[in-house]
mmCIF file of C-alpha atoms in Angstrom:
data_model
loop_
_atom_site.group_PDB
_atom_site.id
_atom_site.type_symbol
_atom_site.label_atom_id
_atom_site.label_comp_id
_atom_site.label_asym_id
_atom_site.label_seq_id
_atom_site.Cartn_x
_atom_site.Cartn_y
_atom_site.Cartn_z
ATOM 1 C CA MET I 1 5.307 -5.041 14.857
ATOM 2 C CA SER I 2 2.951 -6.645 17.362
ATOM 3 C CA SER I 3 -0.102 -5.269 15.547
ATOM 4 C CA ALA I 4 1.076 -6.869 12.290
ATOM 5 C CA CYS I 5 1.597 -10.205 14.049
ATOM 6 C CA LEU I 6 -1.868 -9.886 15.528
ATOM 7 C CA ILE I 7 -3.338 -9.219 12.078
ATOM 8 C CA GLY I 8 -1.492 -12.207 10.625
ATOM 9 C CA LEU I 9 -2.600 -14.531 13.399
ATOM 10 C CA LEU I 10 -6.189 -13.361 13.699
ATOM 11 C CA SER I 11 -7.050 -12.869 10.026
ATOM 12 C CA PRO I 12 -7.937 -16.546 9.450
ATOM 13 C CA LEU I 13 -10.318 -16.432 12.416
ATOM 14 C CA LEU I 14 -11.609 -12.952 11.664
ATOM 15 C CA GLY I 15 -12.083 -13.781 7.997
ATOM 16 C CA ARG I 16 -13.995 -16.971 8.786
ATOM 17 C CA GLY I 17 -16.128 -15.185 11.382
ATOM 18 C CA LEU I 18 -17.004 -12.314 9.051
ATOM 19 C CA LEU I 19 -17.724 -14.804 6.276
ATOM 20 C CA THR I 20 -20.440 -16.426 8.396
ATOM 21 C CA LEU I 21 -22.001 -13.016 9.022
ATOM 22 C CA SER I 22 -21.993 -11.883 5.403
ATOM 23 C CA SER I 23 -20.486 -13.668 2.440
ATOM 24 C CA SER I 24 -21.088 -10.579 0.260
ATOM 25 C CA LEU I 25 -18.445 -8.744 2.300
ATOM 26 C CA PHE I 26 -15.752 -10.880 0.666
ATOM 27 C CA ALA I 27 -17.340 -11.202 -2.772
ATOM 28 C CA GLU I 28 -15.207 -10.136 -5.698
ATOM 29 C CA ASN I 29 -15.406 -6.327 -5.710
ATOM 30 C CA GLY I 30 -17.239 -6.533 -2.372
ATOM 31 C CA ALA I 31 -17.251 -4.097 0.533
ATOM 32 C CA ILE I 32 -13.842 -5.123 1.864
ATOM 33 C CA GLU I 33 -12.189 -4.347 -1.467
ATOM 34 C CA SER I 34 -13.764 -0.888 -1.452
ATOM 35 C CA ALA I 35 -12.364 -0.351 2.047
ATOM 36 C CA GLN I 36 -8.953 -1.539 0.846
ATOM 37 C CA ALA I 37 -9.084 0.975 -2.005
ATOM 38 C CA TRP I 38 -9.847 3.821 0.410
ATOM 39 C CA LEU I 39 -6.980 2.742 2.678
ATOM 40 C CA LEU I 40 -4.617 2.851 -0.301
ATOM 41 C CA VAL I 41 -5.830 6.312 -1.354
ATOM 42 C CA ALA I 42 -5.311 7.544 2.207
ATOM 43 C CA ALA I 43 -1.860 5.927 2.401
ATOM 44 C CA ALA I 44 -0.808 7.577 -0.871
ATOM 45 C CA GLY I 45 -2.011 10.950 0.405
ATOM 46 C CA VAL I 46 -0.255 10.566 3.745
ATOM 47 C CA PHE I 47 3.014 9.530 2.101
ATOM 48 C CA LEU I 48 2.775 12.564 -0.200
ATOM 49 C CA MET I 49 2.311 14.793 2.863
ATOM 50 C CA ALA I 50 5.385 13.159 4.415
ATOM 51 C CA TYR I 51 7.280 13.698 1.149
ATOM 52 C CA ARG I 52 6.669 17.451 1.398
ATOM 53 C CA ARG I 53 8.442 17.599 4.768
ATOM 54 C CA ALA I 54 11.274 15.222 3.930
ATOM 55 C CA GLY I 55 14.486 15.383 1.980
ATOM 56 C CA ASP I 56 16.985 13.010 0.427
ATOM 57 C CA ALA I 57 16.413 9.308 1.125
ATOM 58 C CA ARG I 58 13.263 9.851 3.175
ATOM 59 C CA ALA I 59 11.638 11.980 0.459
ATOM 60 C CA LEU I 60 12.354 9.385 -2.196
ATOM 61 C CA PHE I 61 11.058 6.622 0.051
ATOM 62 C CA CYS I 62 7.832 8.568 0.662
ATOM 63 C CA VAL I 63 7.225 9.302 -3.018
ATOM 64 C CA SER I 64 7.966 5.643 -3.830
ATOM 65 C CA MET I 65 5.468 4.436 -1.219
ATOM 66 C CA ALA I 66 2.837 6.855 -2.535
ATOM 67 C CA ALA I 67 3.402 5.494 -6.046
ATOM 68 C CA LEU I 68 3.273 1.884 -4.849
ATOM 69 C CA SER I 69 0.041 2.618 -2.980
ATOM 70 C CA LEU I 70 -1.522 4.009 -6.150
ATOM 71 C CA LEU I 71 -0.320 1.043 -8.194
ATOM 72 C CA ALA I 72 -1.831 -1.298 -5.584
ATOM 73 C CA LEU I 73 -5.025 0.765 -5.799
ATOM 74 C CA GLN I 74 -5.160 0.027 -9.504
ATOM 75 C CA ARG I 75 -5.020 -3.675 -8.645
ATOM 76 C CA GLU I 76 -7.963 -3.336 -6.241
ATOM 77 C CA ILE I 77 -10.133 -1.389 -8.710
ATOM 78 C CA PRO I 78 -11.985 -3.888 -10.910
ATOM 79 C CA ALA I 79 -11.791 -3.867 -14.669
ATOM 80 C CA CYS I 80 -15.061 -2.648 -16.178
ATOM 81 C CA GLU I 81 -14.927 -5.598 -18.592
ATOM 82 C CA SER I 82 -14.609 -8.180 -15.807
ATOM 83 C CA ALA I 83 -17.252 -10.871 -15.519
ATOM 84 C CA PHE I 84 -17.288 -10.187 -11.756
ATOM 85 C CA TYR I 85 -17.959 -6.454 -12.103
ATOM 86 C CA ASP I 86 -21.574 -5.428 -11.575
ATOM 87 C CA SER I 87 -21.524 -1.758 -10.501
ATOM 88 C CA GLY I 88 -19.484 0.972 -8.868
ATOM 89 C CA LEU I 89 -16.031 2.302 -9.586
ATOM 90 C CA CYS I 90 -14.107 0.513 -12.320
ATOM 91 C CA LEU I 91 -11.177 1.097 -14.652
ATOM 92 C CA HIS I 92 -11.078 -0.142 -18.243
ATOM 93 C CA ARG I 93 -8.208 -2.550 -18.907
ATOM 94 C CA ALA I 94 -6.943 -0.233 -21.632
ATOM 95 C CA MET I 95 -6.549 2.540 -19.007
ATOM 96 C CA LYS I 96 -4.453 0.520 -16.548
ATOM 97 C CA LEU I 97 -1.160 1.008 -18.429
ATOM 98 C CA PRO I 98 -1.654 4.787 -18.877
ATOM 99 C CA PHE I 99 -2.633 5.050 -15.186
ATOM 100 C CA SER I 100 0.572 3.247 -14.182
ATOM 101 C CA SER I 101 2.621 5.415 -16.525
ATOM 102 C CA VAL I 102 1.187 8.638 -15.090
ATOM 103 C CA VAL I 103 1.839 7.431 -11.521
ATOM 104 C CA LEU I 104 5.446 6.487 -12.308
ATOM 105 C CA LEU I 105 6.087 9.690 -14.271
ATOM 106 C CA GLY I 106 4.619 11.773 -11.448
ATOM 107 C CA ALA I 107 6.743 9.963 -8.875
ATOM 108 C CA GLY I 108 9.834 10.568 -10.993
ATOM 109 C CA VAL I 109 9.081 14.275 -11.311
ATOM 110 C CA LEU I 110 8.457 14.598 -7.566
ATOM 111 C CA ALA I 111 11.723 12.779 -6.859
ATOM 112 C CA LEU I 112 13.655 15.166 -9.105
ATOM 113 C CA ILE I 113 11.994 18.247 -7.575
ATOM 114 C CA LYS I 114 13.584 17.483 -4.209
ATOM 115 C CA ARG I 115 17.041 17.270 -5.825
ATOM 116 C CA PRO I 116 18.163 14.530 -3.443
ATOM 117 C CA ARG I 117 21.752 13.668 -2.753
ATOM 118 C CA TRP I 118 21.691 10.212 -4.291
ATOM 119 C CA ARG I 119 24.610 9.133 -2.108
ATOM 120 C CA SER I 120 22.361 9.498 0.946
ATOM 121 C CA PHE I 121 20.894 6.103 0.065
ATOM 122 C CA LEU I 122 24.186 4.448 0.863
ATOM 123 C CA ASP I 123 23.908 5.547 4.495
ATOM 124 C CA TRP I 124 22.335 2.665 6.454
ATOM 125 C CA ARG I 125 20.621 5.084 8.888
ATOM 126 C CA ASN I 126 18.515 6.470 6.043
ATOM 127 C CA LEU I 127 17.128 3.042 5.211
ATOM 128 C CA ALA I 128 17.000 1.276 8.570
ATOM 129 C CA TRP I 129 13.775 3.024 9.642
ATOM 130 C CA VAL I 130 11.712 1.555 6.756
ATOM 131 C CA TRP I 131 11.557 -2.000 8.162
ATOM 132 C CA PRO I 132 7.777 -1.776 8.894
ATOM 133 C CA VAL I 133 7.162 -1.887 5.134
ATOM 134 C CA GLY I 134 8.576 -5.414 5.232
ATOM 135 C CA ILE I 135 5.795 -6.416 7.615
ATOM 136 C CA ALA I 136 3.148 -5.085 5.219
ATOM 137 C CA ALA I 137 4.881 -6.969 2.390
ATOM 138 C CA LEU I 138 4.880 -10.150 4.479
ATOM 139 C CA LEU I 139 1.140 -9.786 5.108
ATOM 140 C CA LEU I 140 0.567 -9.289 1.374
ATOM 141 C CA GLY I 141 2.631 -12.406 0.667
ATOM 142 C CA LEU I 142 0.511 -14.381 3.122
ATOM 143 C CA ALA I 143 -2.596 -12.980 1.427
ATOM 144 C CA GLU I 144 -1.365 -14.273 -1.925
ATOM 145 C CA ALA I 145 -0.784 -17.701 -0.361
ATOM 146 C CA ALA I 146 -4.313 -17.658 1.081
ATOM 147 C CA GLU I 147 -5.686 -16.793 -2.358
ATOM 148 C CA HIS I 148 -3.720 -19.680 -3.856
ATOM 149 C CA TRP I 149 -5.293 -22.039 -1.302
ATOM 150 C CA MET I 150 -8.755 -20.648 -2.136
ATOM 151 C CA HIS I 151 -9.344 -18.865 1.179
ATOM 152 C CA GLN I 152 -10.645 -15.574 -0.183
ATOM 153 C CA GLU I 153 -11.845 -14.312 3.203
ATOM 154 C CA MET I 154 -8.355 -14.724 4.691
ATOM 155 C CA GLU I 155 -6.749 -13.141 1.646
ATOM 156 C CA GLU I 156 -8.969 -10.077 1.794
ATOM 157 C CA THR I 157 -8.580 -9.717 5.567
ATOM 158 C CA MET I 158 -4.770 -9.897 5.329
ATOM 159 C CA GLU I 159 -4.729 -7.401 2.465
ATOM 160 C CA PHE I 160 -6.921 -5.076 4.513
ATOM 161 C CA GLY I 161 -4.554 -5.475 7.464
ATOM 162 C CA ALA I 162 -1.483 -4.847 5.298
ATOM 163 C CA TYR I 163 -2.971 -1.672 3.819
ATOM 164 C CA ALA I 164 -4.075 -0.459 7.255
ATOM 165 C CA TYR I 165 -0.575 -1.136 8.577
ATOM 166 C CA LEU I 166 0.912 0.744 5.614
ATOM 167 C CA LEU I 167 -1.389 3.698 6.310
ATOM 168 C CA SER I 168 -0.402 3.745 9.985
ATOM 169 C CA PHE I 169 3.285 3.660 9.031
ATOM 170 C CA GLY I 170 2.626 6.517 6.601
ATOM 171 C CA LEU I 171 1.010 8.526 9.398
ATOM 172 C CA TRP I 172 4.007 7.863 11.632
ATOM 173 C CA THR I 173 6.367 8.887 8.825
ATOM 174 C CA ALA I 174 4.424 12.089 8.174
ATOM 175 C CA ARG I 175 4.553 12.994 11.862
ATOM 176 C CA ALA I 176 8.197 12.115 12.434
ATOM 177 C CA PRO I 177 10.651 14.975 11.997
ATOM 178 C CA SER I 178 13.059 14.661 9.126
ATOM 179 C CA ALA I 179 16.590 15.715 9.933
ATOM 180 C CA ASP I 180 17.523 15.810 6.259
ATOM 181 C CA ALA I 181 14.528 17.872 5.069
ATOM 182 C CA ARG I 182 15.262 20.517 2.491
ATOM 183 C CA GLY I 183 12.538 22.780 1.117
#
């Protein structure tokens, strides 16, 4: 929690400081967006590893977070047709819907493979441990506000912090034993 607060408080300063060093870092499709994409790929992979060890509510949470990470990745990958795109990895606009569909279908299949007891979601203990995701969501909300106020460096820094926080929570989840795990 304290690391997320630190990210939220320092990102305006850090973003401004990094902007003076190199404005290309925060350019549309710049280096920080590439780093964000890699964080999201890593987070999806870590949540899928956690999914393998988990069962019931935890397994479904992990597969959902992996899917959300991949959907956020799609947002960070530029459209090849974009006026801001100049080189590197891109995804054609026409491929974004099929990509989303494949991610959601895959998440659904993985959820059904575990054959969870759907009633396990009603147990508060199975959902109380996911509160750190709210912190990442708060940071993403603040990033959207910064974008609205035309502070791109703050937006990108907060997004980077949110994705890094999500990855660290995924690592913690993958390491934590799951009492309800079923093969």
